[in-house]
Amino acid sequence: MDLLRISTAGSVDDGKSTLIGRLLYDNNALTKEQEELIEKKTAEKGLQDLDFSVITDGLIAEREQGITIDVAHIYFSTQDRKFIIADSPGHVEYTRNMVTGASNAEASIILIDARKGLLEQSYRHYFISQLLRLHTVVFCVNKMDLVNYDEDVFLKIAAEVKQMTAQFEHSTPEIQIIPISSLKGDNVVFPSGETSWYQGPTLNEVLHEISSKKEDEKPFRFEVQNVLHVQNEEFVDFRGYAGKVASGSIKKGDEVVVLPSGNKSTVKEIRKYDRTFDEANAGESIVLSLNDDIDASRGTVFSLPDEAPSSDKTLDATLVWLNEQKGVFGGRYQLQASSRTVQAKLQQIHYVVPPEKPSLKVDASELKLNDISRVSFKLAQPLFVDAYANNKANGAFIVIDTQTNNTVAVGFVE
Amino acid sequence: MSVQKHLQTLEEESIYIIREVAAQFQKPVLLFSGGKDSITMAHLAKKAFYPAKIPFPFLHIDTGHNFPETIEFRDKLMDELGVELIVRYVQDSIDQNKVKEETGKYASRNSLQTVTLLDAIEELGYDACLGGARRDEEKSRAKERIFSVRDDFGQWDAKMQRPELFQILNGKINFGENVRAFPISNWTEEDVWNYIEREELELPSIYFAHERKMVKRDGSYLAHSSYLNLVESDEIVDKIVRFRTVGDMTCTAAVPSTADTIESVIRENKASKSSERGARIDDKRSESALELRKKGGYF
Ligand SMILES: Nc1nc2c(ncn2[C@@H]2O[C@H](COP(=O)(O)OP(=O)(O)OP(=O)(O)O)[C@@H](O)[C@H]2O)c(=O)[nH]1
Ligand SMILES: [Mg+2]
């Protein structure tokens, strides 16, 4: 049974939360308590169709306003697959929460209201999926019941979608477009009796077919989270580096270079709890020991000598600004990539890109909430990152405001 | 990907988070309730730092209404792990007139815990509390970040949560704030049980079917104890039950069950359409009970 992480996206009220509720309901994956809640709320509101959004809209404010504010993480499994779904808000004010949900996803479902077609948020959310380099994006043209399941409406929106996705240099490898009604259940889990003109798969089929893609060979990256010193009968002068293999793999005996010092040593031991291993791969949390006593502490990066990450003190990146407090040219921030933190100055704002027209480059002197921009930072120390396009696991960082300590932007290394 | 591989992925992620907490904060603590999620957390913490010792103490907020089995179990486990256990008592908060014992049929000390917890955090100066909450437990929990920043009143502001991107955890806080960190956020109840089976973890006996004197009330079974305020309509019965979740004795309902091994518990949970939280009377007080308690500083 494999695991797929997906997130929802699209404009406010397009039906994302309703869709997730429907998906679980038709997969018979709701608990008794959830089913009772749906029935109770539906009756209270005097609705004809079941109100599925109550499953994911778990906050008082969300229920009051009838919108999603923050991401809900929903866990469910079918015979063949486990899913973690991040149901994200469509509201423009809460785009930061949509990015939060999408950043850990392998696939995104973008909803479009059949009556409205593509809206600003549809463009923005696709842009973000594109920046994240998600392997699969499924566009669901929702509320088909409100346009009499009209094929022409669907085809027109499908054409708009194709036009949008074609604007990007690196298009998403896998794109699907499906006509659905979340409320009535058409083409979500069960094929619709109303869309005989559509021969494609249901959303559920698509979600089961997406291959949770194995990443290609990546360079070895390991970062020290904690240094473990132990002195007892069993472990004499033990010094190990606890951390996660971000990408690639490492074998016992391999030579590694340790950054920033540039010192080299060989791997003496790869440990997980009370067992040792000959090899460790991406994603594993290990304790690594070296044959030489060299200087390494939290934030130190290990790589193979011939494929070390960039040690530039200038960092070019695409940023998505996530805070009301504007980003300013010349501003000082902290950048954090995994466990590493460096001081940085926003040295240049090259341009801002409007989501509807990614080829446009608009001059800007400040960064506003939700702005997508190309920038350069000057770094106090190198961050040892890779280009996001080459190595996702070591190519993203967050921008932290030094006064509020808030996470104000996410960056993708160019 | 097999069940084992899935568990492995979850374990790697949780260990990464626990290590981040140890590194990013001056004075972290692990909140230990004695339940299966706490026990899983304790085990993960042990694995994260081995061969070194767990670098933070454990804190138990004792409501005084615990199942005796869990306290016995707790003390044994602390000895085995060699960690320092700090206990703070809700009874003390009551004696100091900081909180008032609830009265009536549904009286429970569960929500009183918050005050004792916040006082302990302030007194001992903790800047991070590791907790075993999971997102699949309840709808407001589903909204929680891995690192959840709380102000000095412990309040959770659901509308103002920090973005949390990829696995980059921002633990920077202002003076007076603290972080609640949830390393097993992405585990489900089923995952926890599968992990307990895989790692051969011991659990307090109340998780397995046993005969007990129970109080049947509103269709649920509550453990009979001197802490429970009995009312006329309550029915006292001997029943074979197990607990799916363990909280205060007064607000945790049992399920009738004959499952007396990890395996049979897993099987039975899978077949059941109910969630474990369905057994928490404190959540049933109102639709938003847990969110409201969290806003007030509860875990
Ligand atoms: N007729 C019809 N109505 C729908 C459909 N899907 C959703 N709706 C309705 O659209 C409204 C908004 O649905 P939600 O699921 O809350 O929308 P959302 O996309 O999650 O909204 P945000 O999360 O706030 O962005 C509700 O009143 C739904 O009942 C559909 O397929 N057909
Ligand atoms: Mg929604």
Short mmCIF file of N, CA, C and O in Angstrom, two decimals, chain A residues 29 71 113 185 236 291 301 325 342 347 378:
data_model
loop_
_atom_site.label_atom_id
_atom_site.label_comp_id
_atom_site.label_asym_id
_atom_site.label_seq_id
_atom_site.Cartn_x
_atom_site.Cartn_y
_atom_site.Cartn_z
N ALA A 29 -15.30 5.99 3.55
CA ALA A 29 -14.15 6.18 4.43
C ALA A 29 -14.42 7.13 5.59
O ALA A 29 -13.51 7.50 6.32
N VAL A 71 -5.50 25.05 6.31
CA VAL A 71 -5.45 23.69 5.77
C VAL A 71 -5.95 22.66 6.78
O VAL A 71 -5.57 22.71 7.94
N ASP A 113 -15.00 26.50 -10.90
CA ASP A 113 -16.46 26.56 -10.93
C ASP A 113 -16.90 26.65 -12.40
O ASP A 113 -16.49 27.56 -13.12
N GLY A 185 -22.04 14.17 -6.84
CA GLY A 185 -21.21 12.97 -6.90
C GLY A 185 -20.81 12.52 -8.29
O GLY A 185 -20.31 11.41 -8.47
N VAL A 236 32.51 4.02 23.81
CA VAL A 236 33.66 4.76 24.33
C VAL A 236 33.95 5.91 23.37
O VAL A 236 34.13 5.71 22.18
N ASN A 291 35.49 8.87 10.52
CA ASN A 291 36.74 8.30 11.00
C ASN A 291 37.71 9.33 11.56
O ASN A 291 38.68 8.98 12.21
N VAL A 301 26.80 20.67 6.60
CA VAL A 301 26.29 19.84 5.50
C VAL A 301 27.36 18.86 5.04
O VAL A 301 28.52 19.24 4.89
N GLN A 325 2.87 42.15 5.99
CA GLN A 325 3.99 43.07 6.12
C GLN A 325 4.86 42.92 4.88
O GLN A 325 5.33 41.83 4.56
N VAL A 342 20.78 31.41 7.99
CA VAL A 342 21.79 32.45 7.74
C VAL A 342 21.13 33.83 7.68
O VAL A 342 19.95 33.96 7.36
N GLN A 347 18.80 41.92 -1.65
CA GLN A 347 19.66 42.85 -2.37
C GLN A 347 19.02 43.39 -3.65
O GLN A 347 19.28 44.50 -4.05
N LYS A 378 21.83 38.69 -0.60
CA LYS A 378 23.24 38.62 -0.23
C LYS A 378 23.30 37.90 1.10
O LYS A 378 22.56 38.24 2.03
#
